[in-house]
Each structure stands twice: as structure tokens, then as C-alpha cells.
XYZ file of C-alpha atoms in Angstrom:
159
model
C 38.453 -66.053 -31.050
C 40.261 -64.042 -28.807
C 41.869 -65.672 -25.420
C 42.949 -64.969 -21.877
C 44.519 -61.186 -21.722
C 43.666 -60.226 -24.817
C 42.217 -56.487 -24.841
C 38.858 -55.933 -26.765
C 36.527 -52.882 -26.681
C 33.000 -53.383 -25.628
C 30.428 -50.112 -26.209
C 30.399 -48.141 -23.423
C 32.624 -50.265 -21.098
C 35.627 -49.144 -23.720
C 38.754 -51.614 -22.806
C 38.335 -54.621 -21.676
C 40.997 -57.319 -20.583
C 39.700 -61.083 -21.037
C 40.403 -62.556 -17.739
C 39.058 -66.116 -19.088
C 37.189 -68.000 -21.008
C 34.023 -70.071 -19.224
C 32.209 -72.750 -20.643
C 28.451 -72.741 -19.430
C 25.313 -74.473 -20.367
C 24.382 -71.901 -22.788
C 28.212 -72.182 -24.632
C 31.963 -70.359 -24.055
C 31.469 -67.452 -22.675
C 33.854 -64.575 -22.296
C 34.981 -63.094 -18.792
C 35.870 -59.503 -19.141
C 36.955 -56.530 -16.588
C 36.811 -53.067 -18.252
C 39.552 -50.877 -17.733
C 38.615 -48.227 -16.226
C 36.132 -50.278 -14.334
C 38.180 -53.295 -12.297
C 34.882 -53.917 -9.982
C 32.757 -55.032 -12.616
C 32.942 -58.232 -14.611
C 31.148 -58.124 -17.754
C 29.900 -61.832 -19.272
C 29.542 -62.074 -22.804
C 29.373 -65.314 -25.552
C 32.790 -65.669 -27.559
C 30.164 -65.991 -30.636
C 29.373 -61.964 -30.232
C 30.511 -59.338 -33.072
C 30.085 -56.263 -30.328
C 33.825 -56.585 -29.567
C 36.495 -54.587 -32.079
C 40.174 -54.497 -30.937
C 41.683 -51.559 -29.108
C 43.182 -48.368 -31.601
C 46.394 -48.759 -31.729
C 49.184 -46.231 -30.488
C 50.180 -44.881 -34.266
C 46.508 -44.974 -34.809
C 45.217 -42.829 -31.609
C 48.055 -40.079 -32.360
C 46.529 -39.597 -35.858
C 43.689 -39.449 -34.617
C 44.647 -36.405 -32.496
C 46.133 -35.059 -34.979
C 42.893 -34.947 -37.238
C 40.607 -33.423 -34.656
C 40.994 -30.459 -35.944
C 40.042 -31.281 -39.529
C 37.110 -33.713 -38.637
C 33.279 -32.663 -39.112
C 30.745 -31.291 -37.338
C 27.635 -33.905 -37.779
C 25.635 -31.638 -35.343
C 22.441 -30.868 -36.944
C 19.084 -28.916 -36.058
C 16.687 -31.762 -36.331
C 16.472 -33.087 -32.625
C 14.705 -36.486 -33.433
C 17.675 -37.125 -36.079
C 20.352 -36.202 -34.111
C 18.998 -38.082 -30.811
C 18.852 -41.467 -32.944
C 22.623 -40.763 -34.898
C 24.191 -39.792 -31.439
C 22.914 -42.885 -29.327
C 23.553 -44.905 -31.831
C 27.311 -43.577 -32.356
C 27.801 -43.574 -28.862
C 26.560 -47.667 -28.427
C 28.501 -48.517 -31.143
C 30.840 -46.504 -33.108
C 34.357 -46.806 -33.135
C 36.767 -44.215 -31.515
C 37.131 -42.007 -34.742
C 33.078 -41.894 -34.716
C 33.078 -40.851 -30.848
C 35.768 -38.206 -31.588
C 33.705 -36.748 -34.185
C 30.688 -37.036 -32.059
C 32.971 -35.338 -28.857
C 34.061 -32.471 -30.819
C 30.586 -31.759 -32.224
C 29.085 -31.927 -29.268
C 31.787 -30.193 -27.159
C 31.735 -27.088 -29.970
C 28.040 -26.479 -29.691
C 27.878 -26.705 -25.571
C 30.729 -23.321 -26.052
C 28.770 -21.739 -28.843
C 25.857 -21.957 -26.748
C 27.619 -21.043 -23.534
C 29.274 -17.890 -25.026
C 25.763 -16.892 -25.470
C 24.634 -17.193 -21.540
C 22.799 -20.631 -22.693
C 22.617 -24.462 -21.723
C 22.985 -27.829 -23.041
C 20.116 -30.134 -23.140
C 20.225 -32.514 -20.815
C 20.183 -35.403 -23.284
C 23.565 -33.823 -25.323
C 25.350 -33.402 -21.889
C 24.530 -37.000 -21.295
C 26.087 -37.997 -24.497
C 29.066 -36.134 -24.611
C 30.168 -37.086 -21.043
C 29.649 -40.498 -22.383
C 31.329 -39.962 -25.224
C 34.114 -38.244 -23.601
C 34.408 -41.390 -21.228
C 34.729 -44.212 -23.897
C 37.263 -41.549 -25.980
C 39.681 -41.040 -23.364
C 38.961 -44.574 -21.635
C 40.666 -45.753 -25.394
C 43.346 -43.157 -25.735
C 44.516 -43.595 -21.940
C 44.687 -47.221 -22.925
C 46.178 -46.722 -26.428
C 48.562 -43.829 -25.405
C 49.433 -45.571 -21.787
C 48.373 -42.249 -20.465
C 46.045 -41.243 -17.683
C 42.086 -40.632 -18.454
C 42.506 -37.361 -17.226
C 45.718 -36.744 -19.377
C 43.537 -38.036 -22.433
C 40.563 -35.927 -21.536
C 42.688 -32.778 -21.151
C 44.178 -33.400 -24.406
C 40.782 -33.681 -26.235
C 39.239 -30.704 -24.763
C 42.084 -28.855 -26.173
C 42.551 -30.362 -29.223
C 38.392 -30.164 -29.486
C 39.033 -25.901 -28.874
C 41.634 -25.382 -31.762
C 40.026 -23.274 -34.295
């Protein structure tokens, strides 16, 4: 069980500082503030396996590091990729959103190089994407989310 400032990542809400621990009718509950969020509080029971801990700092720079080696898991088949991308992007862990990023972030040049557009469903995802990945690596790094987001798009263009 984790306990008062601990750091835990939560989907979408990336890092989250436990501010308490309440009990309520229903059981312990925690109390959590995201991040990159400090005006929302986020309620959740301490029995839940939808927390992981944060990457660590030797663990985000490899991470960089890799981008340029890790695969593209775009495909064709838009009712496959919908279902693999939501579900990477509710629940995956930062190396999964990285590959998910880059992919993404690849294809939105390709097709801009040729006077296209994204769908609006794949900008959705990677500008959620983008937000958990550099809401972790700011945290991770103890760098801005704009330092971390400038260092993924270029790390994402290598190649």
C-alpha cells in the first residue's frame, strides 16, 4: 500500500502525489493530485491495481535513448489500430506511450509532407499520448513539460 507523498501514475492523469489516505463507508480510499493538474483531486480505493510507480530517472534516459530504435505499431487496419491505441493510451506504461508517440508522430509528417491530414481520432491520441509521456519524463527528469515535449519531438524526428 502506498502512503502519504508517495508518487504513483494513474492513466491519463500521469503523476500523481498521494496527499492522504481517507477512510469512507465504502473502505480506504486514496487522495491524489496529478501533477500537472494541482486543481483536481482524483479519489480512488487503495485496493486498485490501475496505479504503477513513476519511471525512474536512469530508466526515462534509456528510454530516450531507444526512441530511435523502437517500432512502428502503426498499421492500415483502422478498427485494429483504434482498439490497440485507446487501449495503450488508458493503460500502457511510458515505454508503450513512447512507442505509440513516435508512431503516431511519424505518420502525421509522412502524411503532411504529402499536403495531407491526420484523422481526427489519431490527433486526439497522440496529443494524449504526448501529454502522459512528457507529464512522466518532466517528473522523472525534474524537467519542464515543455522541455520533455521538445525533447521527444526531436528524438521522435531522428531518422
Amino acid at each position: 500500500m502506498l502512503k502519504k507523498g508517495d508518487h504513483a501514475v494513474y492513466g491519463m492523469n500521469g503523476v500523481c502525489e498521494i496527499t492522504d489516505i481517507e477512510e469512507r463507508e465504502s473502505g480506504k480510499f486514496y487522495r491524489m493530485v496529478p501533477e500537472n493538474d494541482k486543481g483536481l483531486t482524483i479519489f480512488l480505493p487503495v485496493t486498485t491495481d490501475r496505479l504503477r510507480p513513476p519511471t525512474d530517472r536512469k530508466e526515462a534516459e534509456e528510454l530516450l535513448n531507444s526512441i530511435p530504435d523502437m517500432p512502428d505499431i502503426w498499421t492500415d487496419d483502422s478498427k485494429s489500430r483504434r482498439k490497440r491505441f485507446s487501449e495503450i493510451v488508458s493503460c500502457g506504461g511510458l515505454r508503450e506511450i513512447m512507442i505509440l508517440s513516435r508512431s503516431i508522430f511519424r505518420k502525421k509528417c509522412e502524411r503532411r509532407s504529402r499536403g495531407r491530414t491526420m484523422y481526427a481520432f489519431e490527433d486526439n491520441q497522440l496529443r494524449s499520448a504526448l501529454k502522459a509521456a512528457t507529464g512522466e519524463l518532466s517528473y522523472s527528469l525534474s524537467i519542464s513539460s515543455q522541455q520533455a515535449e521538445e525533447m521527444l519531438e526531436y528524438k521522435f524526428s531522428e531518422n
